[in-house]
Structures are given as C-alpha cells and as structure tokens.
Short mmCIF file of C-alpha atoms and ligand atoms in Angstrom, two decimals:
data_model
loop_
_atom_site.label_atom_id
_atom_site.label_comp_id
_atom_site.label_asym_id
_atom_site.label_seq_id
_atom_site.Cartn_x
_atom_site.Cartn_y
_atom_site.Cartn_z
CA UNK A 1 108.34 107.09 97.76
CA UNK A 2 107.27 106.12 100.89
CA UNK A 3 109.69 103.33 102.78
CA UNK A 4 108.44 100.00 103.31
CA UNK A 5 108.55 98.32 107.13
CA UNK A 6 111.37 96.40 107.17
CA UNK A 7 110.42 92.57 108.25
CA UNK A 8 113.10 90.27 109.83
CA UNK A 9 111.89 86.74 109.27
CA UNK A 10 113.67 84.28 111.47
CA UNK A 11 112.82 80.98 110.51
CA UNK A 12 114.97 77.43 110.30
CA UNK A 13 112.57 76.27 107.56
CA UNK A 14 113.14 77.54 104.22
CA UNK A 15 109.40 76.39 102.90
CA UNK A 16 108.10 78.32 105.54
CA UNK A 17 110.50 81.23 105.55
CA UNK A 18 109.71 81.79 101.60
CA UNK A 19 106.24 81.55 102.07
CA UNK A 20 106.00 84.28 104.63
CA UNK A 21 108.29 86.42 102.82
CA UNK A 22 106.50 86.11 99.35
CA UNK A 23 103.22 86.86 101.27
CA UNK A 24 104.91 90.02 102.65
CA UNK A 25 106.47 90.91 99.97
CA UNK A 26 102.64 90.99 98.23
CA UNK A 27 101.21 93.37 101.18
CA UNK A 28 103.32 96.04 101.20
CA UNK A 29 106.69 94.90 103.39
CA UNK A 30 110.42 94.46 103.04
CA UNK A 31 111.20 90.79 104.21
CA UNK A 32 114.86 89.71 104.74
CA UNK A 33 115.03 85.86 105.43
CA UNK A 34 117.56 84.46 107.88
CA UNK A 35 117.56 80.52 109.09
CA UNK A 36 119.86 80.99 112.42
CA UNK A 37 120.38 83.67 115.44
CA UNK A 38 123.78 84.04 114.04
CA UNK A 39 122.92 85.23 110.87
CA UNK A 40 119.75 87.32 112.47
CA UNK A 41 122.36 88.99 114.89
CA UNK A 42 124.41 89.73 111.56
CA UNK A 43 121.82 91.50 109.42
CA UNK A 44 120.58 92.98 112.74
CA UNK A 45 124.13 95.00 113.54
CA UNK A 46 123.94 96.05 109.48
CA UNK A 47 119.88 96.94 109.15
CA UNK A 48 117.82 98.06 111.87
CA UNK A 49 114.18 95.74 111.19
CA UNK A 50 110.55 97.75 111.82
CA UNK A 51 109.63 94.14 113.32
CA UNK A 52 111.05 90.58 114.11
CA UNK A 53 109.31 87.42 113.81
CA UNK A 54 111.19 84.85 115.25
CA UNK A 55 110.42 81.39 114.98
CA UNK A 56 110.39 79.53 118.49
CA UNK A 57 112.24 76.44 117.21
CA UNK A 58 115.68 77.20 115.59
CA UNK A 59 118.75 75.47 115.58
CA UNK A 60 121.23 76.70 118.56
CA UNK A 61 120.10 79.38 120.41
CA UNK A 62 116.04 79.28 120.88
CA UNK A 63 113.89 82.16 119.70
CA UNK A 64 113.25 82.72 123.42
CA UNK A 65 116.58 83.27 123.62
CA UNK A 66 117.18 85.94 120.85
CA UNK A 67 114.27 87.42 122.49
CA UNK A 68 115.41 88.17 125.84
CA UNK A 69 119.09 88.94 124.35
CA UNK A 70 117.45 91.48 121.93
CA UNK A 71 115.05 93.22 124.64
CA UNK A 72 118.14 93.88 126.59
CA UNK A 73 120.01 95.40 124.14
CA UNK A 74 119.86 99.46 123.47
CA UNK A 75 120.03 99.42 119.99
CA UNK A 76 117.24 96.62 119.68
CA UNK A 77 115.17 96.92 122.42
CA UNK A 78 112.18 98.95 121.12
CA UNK A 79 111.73 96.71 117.91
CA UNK A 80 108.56 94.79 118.04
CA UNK A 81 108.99 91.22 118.11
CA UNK A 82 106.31 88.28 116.90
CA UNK A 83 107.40 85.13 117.82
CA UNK A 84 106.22 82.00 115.82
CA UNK A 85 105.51 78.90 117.54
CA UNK A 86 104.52 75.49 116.15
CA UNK A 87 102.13 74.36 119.41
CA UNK A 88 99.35 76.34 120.37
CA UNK A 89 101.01 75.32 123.97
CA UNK A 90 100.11 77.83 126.26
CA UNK A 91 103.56 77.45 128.22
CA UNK A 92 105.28 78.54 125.14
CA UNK A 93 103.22 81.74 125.22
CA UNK A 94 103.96 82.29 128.68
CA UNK A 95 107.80 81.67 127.94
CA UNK A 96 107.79 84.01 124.73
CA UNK A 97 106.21 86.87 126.27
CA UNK A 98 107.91 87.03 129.64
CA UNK A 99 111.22 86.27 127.28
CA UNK A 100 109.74 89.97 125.46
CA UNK A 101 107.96 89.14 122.78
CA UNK A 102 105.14 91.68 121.76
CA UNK A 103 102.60 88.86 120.75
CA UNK A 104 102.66 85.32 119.35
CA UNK A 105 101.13 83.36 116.45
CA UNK A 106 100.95 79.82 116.27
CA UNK A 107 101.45 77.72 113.51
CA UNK A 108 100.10 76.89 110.81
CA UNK A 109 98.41 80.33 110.53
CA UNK A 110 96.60 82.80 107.51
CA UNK A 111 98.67 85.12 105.74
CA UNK A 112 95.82 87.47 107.24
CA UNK A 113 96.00 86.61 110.83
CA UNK A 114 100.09 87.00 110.11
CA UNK A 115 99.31 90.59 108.71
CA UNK A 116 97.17 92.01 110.93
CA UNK A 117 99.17 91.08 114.32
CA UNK A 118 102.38 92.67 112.25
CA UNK A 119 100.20 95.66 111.48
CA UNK A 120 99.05 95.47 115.43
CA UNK A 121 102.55 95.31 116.86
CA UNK A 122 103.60 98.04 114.53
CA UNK A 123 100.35 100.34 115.48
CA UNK A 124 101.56 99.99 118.73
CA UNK A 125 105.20 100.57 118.97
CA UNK A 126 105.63 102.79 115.43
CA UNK A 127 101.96 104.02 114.46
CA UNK A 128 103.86 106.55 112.25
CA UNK A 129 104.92 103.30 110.07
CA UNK A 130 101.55 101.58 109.35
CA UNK A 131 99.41 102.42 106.56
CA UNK A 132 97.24 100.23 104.60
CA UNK A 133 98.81 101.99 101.35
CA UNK A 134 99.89 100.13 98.26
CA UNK A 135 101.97 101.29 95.30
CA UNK A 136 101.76 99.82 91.30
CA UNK A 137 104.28 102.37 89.44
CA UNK A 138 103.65 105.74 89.90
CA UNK A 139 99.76 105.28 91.35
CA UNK A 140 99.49 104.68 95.10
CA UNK A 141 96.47 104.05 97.37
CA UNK A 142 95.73 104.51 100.92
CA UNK A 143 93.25 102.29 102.61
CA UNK A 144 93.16 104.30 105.69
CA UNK A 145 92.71 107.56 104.32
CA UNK A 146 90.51 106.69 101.38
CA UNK A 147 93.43 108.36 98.86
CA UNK A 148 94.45 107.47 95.41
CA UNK A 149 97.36 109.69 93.75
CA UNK A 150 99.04 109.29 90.09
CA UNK A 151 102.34 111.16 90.57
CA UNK A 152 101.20 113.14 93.43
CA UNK A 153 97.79 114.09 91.75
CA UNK A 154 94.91 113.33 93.71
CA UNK A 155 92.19 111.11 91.82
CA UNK A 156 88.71 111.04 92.72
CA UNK A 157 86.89 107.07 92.27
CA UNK A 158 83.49 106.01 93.75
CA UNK A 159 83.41 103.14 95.85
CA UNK A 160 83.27 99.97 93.88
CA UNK A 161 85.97 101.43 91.25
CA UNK A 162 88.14 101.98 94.66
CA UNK A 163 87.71 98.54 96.08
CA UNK A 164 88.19 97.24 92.46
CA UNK A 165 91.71 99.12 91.96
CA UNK A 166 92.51 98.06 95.74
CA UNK A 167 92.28 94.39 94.93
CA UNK A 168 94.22 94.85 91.41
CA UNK A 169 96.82 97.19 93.42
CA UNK A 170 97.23 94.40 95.72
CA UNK A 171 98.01 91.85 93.49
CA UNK A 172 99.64 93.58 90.40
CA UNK A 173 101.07 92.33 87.26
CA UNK A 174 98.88 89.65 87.71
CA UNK A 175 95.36 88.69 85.51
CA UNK A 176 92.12 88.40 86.99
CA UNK A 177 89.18 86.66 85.62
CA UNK A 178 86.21 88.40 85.58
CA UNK A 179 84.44 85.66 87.90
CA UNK A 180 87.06 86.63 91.14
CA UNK A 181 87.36 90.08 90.37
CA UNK A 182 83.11 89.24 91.27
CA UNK A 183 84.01 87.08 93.88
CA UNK A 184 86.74 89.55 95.68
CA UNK A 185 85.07 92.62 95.28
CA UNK A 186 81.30 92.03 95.36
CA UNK A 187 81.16 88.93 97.77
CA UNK A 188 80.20 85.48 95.76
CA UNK A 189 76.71 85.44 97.46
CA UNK A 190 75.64 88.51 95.27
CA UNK A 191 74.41 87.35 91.92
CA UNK A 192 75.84 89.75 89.35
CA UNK A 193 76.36 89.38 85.83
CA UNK A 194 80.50 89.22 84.76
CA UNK A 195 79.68 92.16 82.52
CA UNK A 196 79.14 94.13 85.44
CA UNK A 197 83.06 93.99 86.28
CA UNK A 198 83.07 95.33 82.64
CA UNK A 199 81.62 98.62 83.46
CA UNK A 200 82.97 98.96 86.49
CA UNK A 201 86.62 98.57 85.46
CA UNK A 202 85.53 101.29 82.48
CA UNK A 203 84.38 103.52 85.18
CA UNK A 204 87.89 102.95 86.80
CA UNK A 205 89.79 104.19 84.04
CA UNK A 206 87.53 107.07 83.41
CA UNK A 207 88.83 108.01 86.78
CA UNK A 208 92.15 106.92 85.93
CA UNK A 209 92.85 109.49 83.74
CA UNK A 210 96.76 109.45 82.22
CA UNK A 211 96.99 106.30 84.65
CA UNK A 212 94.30 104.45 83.00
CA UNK A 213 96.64 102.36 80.06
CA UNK A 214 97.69 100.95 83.85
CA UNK A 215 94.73 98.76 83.78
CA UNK A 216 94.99 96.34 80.83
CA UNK A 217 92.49 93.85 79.38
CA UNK A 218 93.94 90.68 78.40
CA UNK A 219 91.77 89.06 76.04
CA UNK A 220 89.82 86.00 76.43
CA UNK A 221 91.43 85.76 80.53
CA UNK A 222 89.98 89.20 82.51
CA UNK A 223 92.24 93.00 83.45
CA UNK A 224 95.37 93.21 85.08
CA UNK A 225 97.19 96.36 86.54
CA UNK A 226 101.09 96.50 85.63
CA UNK A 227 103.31 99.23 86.24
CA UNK A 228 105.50 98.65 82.90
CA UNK A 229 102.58 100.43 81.41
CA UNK A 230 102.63 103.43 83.22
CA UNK A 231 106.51 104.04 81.98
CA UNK A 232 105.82 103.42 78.50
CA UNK A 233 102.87 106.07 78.94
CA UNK A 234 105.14 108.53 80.75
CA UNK A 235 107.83 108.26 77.87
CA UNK A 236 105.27 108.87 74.74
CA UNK A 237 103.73 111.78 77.09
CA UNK A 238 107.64 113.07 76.84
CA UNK A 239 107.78 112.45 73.23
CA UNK A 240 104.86 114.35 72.55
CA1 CA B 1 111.72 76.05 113.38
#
C-alpha cells in the first residue's frame, strides 16, 4: 500500500491542532500533533515529516524561529514548510517567508484552502508524493489518473458512478442520505429525483464487482462504503 505524506502539525492550540489533524486524517495524510518547538524538534530527529505546518504563535521559540533553524539544518532543510498565522498581516508574511517558509495561510481558513496549498508545496518540492488517491479496504482510487483497483484489478466505472464512489471513498464508514449524495455529486441547482442516486449507486456496484458488498444500504438513512465489508467478503470467498 501506498505510504501516506507524513504531516507535522505544529500548533499551541489543541482545538485547532485536532481539527486540522482530523481533517487530514479524512484526505488522505498522516498527521502527528505537537504543541511546542521542543517536542516538534523531538519527533523531527525520530520521523522525517513530507511537510511542516507551523503555527506562527507558539509558546517559546516563534514559528519563525523553527523556520529559519530548520532551513539551516541538512537533515531538514528540503522539507516544505506552511506556516500558520492568525493576522492576515502582511509583515508576518514577509517575516515567514524570508525566515523559509514555502507559503503561508492565515487563519481561520477552509479545510480546502489548507489542502490544496499542502498539495501545492508538496507538488513542488516532492511531486513523486502527491496523488489525489484514496483507499477504503482493499479498493483504491486515483483522482489524477482516473483509476479505480480492487486488489490490484483494474475496474472500469462511467463518470457519475466514479464521482459517486470518490465522494463515498472520501468519507468512508460513514452514511449518506440520498439528498447530499444529490447535493455533492450532482450540484444542488440540478433538480433530480433522490431515486436517481438509487440507480446510480446500482450501476456502481455493477461495476464493483467482488467489491460491491463494500457499498451498503442502510435502511431508511441512504449507502455507506466500509471496509469491514470487504474482509468479511474476502474470508467467505476463502471458505468457498
Ligand atoms: Ca498559536
């Protein structure tokens, strides 16, 4: 299985810190947490991260700081760093880059707006690292190349039935109702009938094949994609 970028999140605030690394987590990353330079310089020495972000604002030594420290460094010098900052104040951006930063955010910001400058610092210092691919069990999709595999067989979907396993892929184990599966997939301007997801998501496990018991209706609520299933499918296909 492929290996997941490896995110260092330096933040002092734990609410903050959590969020970022449950929204990670969801997209396809490995967040470790830390809430002080010390303890960054710690896991640091023991893990190499893919990327840093490193809040501005920390308790002793400044982001700014770590920053310059780390850019001088051999063993860290090459690692793409995103430094958080609470004020949009452009001195702080000035500061943050010339202390080596790749690029900035500024707080509060979109989980999306935190994604794609991670993806964009990776692109540009380890393209090999990026994909847009997500794994549920032993399926796994590729944005970027357009790929779905079930244990390393190719499957072939049309395009609604891939944008519609995207979104569950993206947010497994979870149950969608019928009306966001409509919203996420086909826009909410588009007037479509909720029994369209129906046939859609029958199409999907048409395509599916042995991964289809993947995709589960839960009665009365919408579908949701869980990887438990896949195991227990695996295990009867042993049986048998
Ligand atoms: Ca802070």
């Amino acid at each position: 299985m492929k290996k997941l970028p490896r995110i260092l999140v330096v933040e002092d605030e734990p609410a903050i810190a959590e969020l970022i690394a449950v929204n990670l987590r969801h997209n396809g990353f490995a967040p470790t947490v830390v809430y002080d330079g010390a303890a960054a310089r710690r896991e640091i020495d023991a893990v190499l991260p893919d990327v840093i972000l490193l809040d501005w604002m920390l308790p002793g030594e400044s982001g700014a700081a770590l920053a310059r420290q780390w850019r001088k460094q051999e063993r860290t010098k090459t690692v793409p760093i995103l430094m958080l900052t609470a004020r949009s104040d452009e001195s702080d951006k000035v500061q943050g880059l010339d202390a080596g930063a790749d690029d900035y955010i500024t707080k509060p910001f979109s989980t999306q707006e935190l994604l794609a400058r991670i993806r964009a610092v990776l692109r540009r210092r380890a393209p090999e690292i990026v994909s847009d691919s997500v794994q549920v069990g032993d399926l796994a999709l590729d944005a970027a190349t357009y790929r779905v595999t079930f244990r390393d067989q190719e499957l072939k979907l049309g395009p609604t039935e891939f944008k519609l396993l995207h979104y569950l892929m993206k947010h497994p184990e979870r149950v969608h109702t019928r009306g966001t599966l409509l919203d996420k997939i086909w826009g909410d301007h588009v007037f479509i009938e909720e029994r369209t997801v129906d046939v859609h998501v029958k199409r999907l496990r048409e395509s599916l094949g042995d991964a289809s018991p993947m995709v589960e209706t839960v009665r009365g609520a919408g579908y949701r994609i869980t990887a438990r299933q896949s195991v227990n499918q695996g295990n009867s296909d042993a049986a048998a």
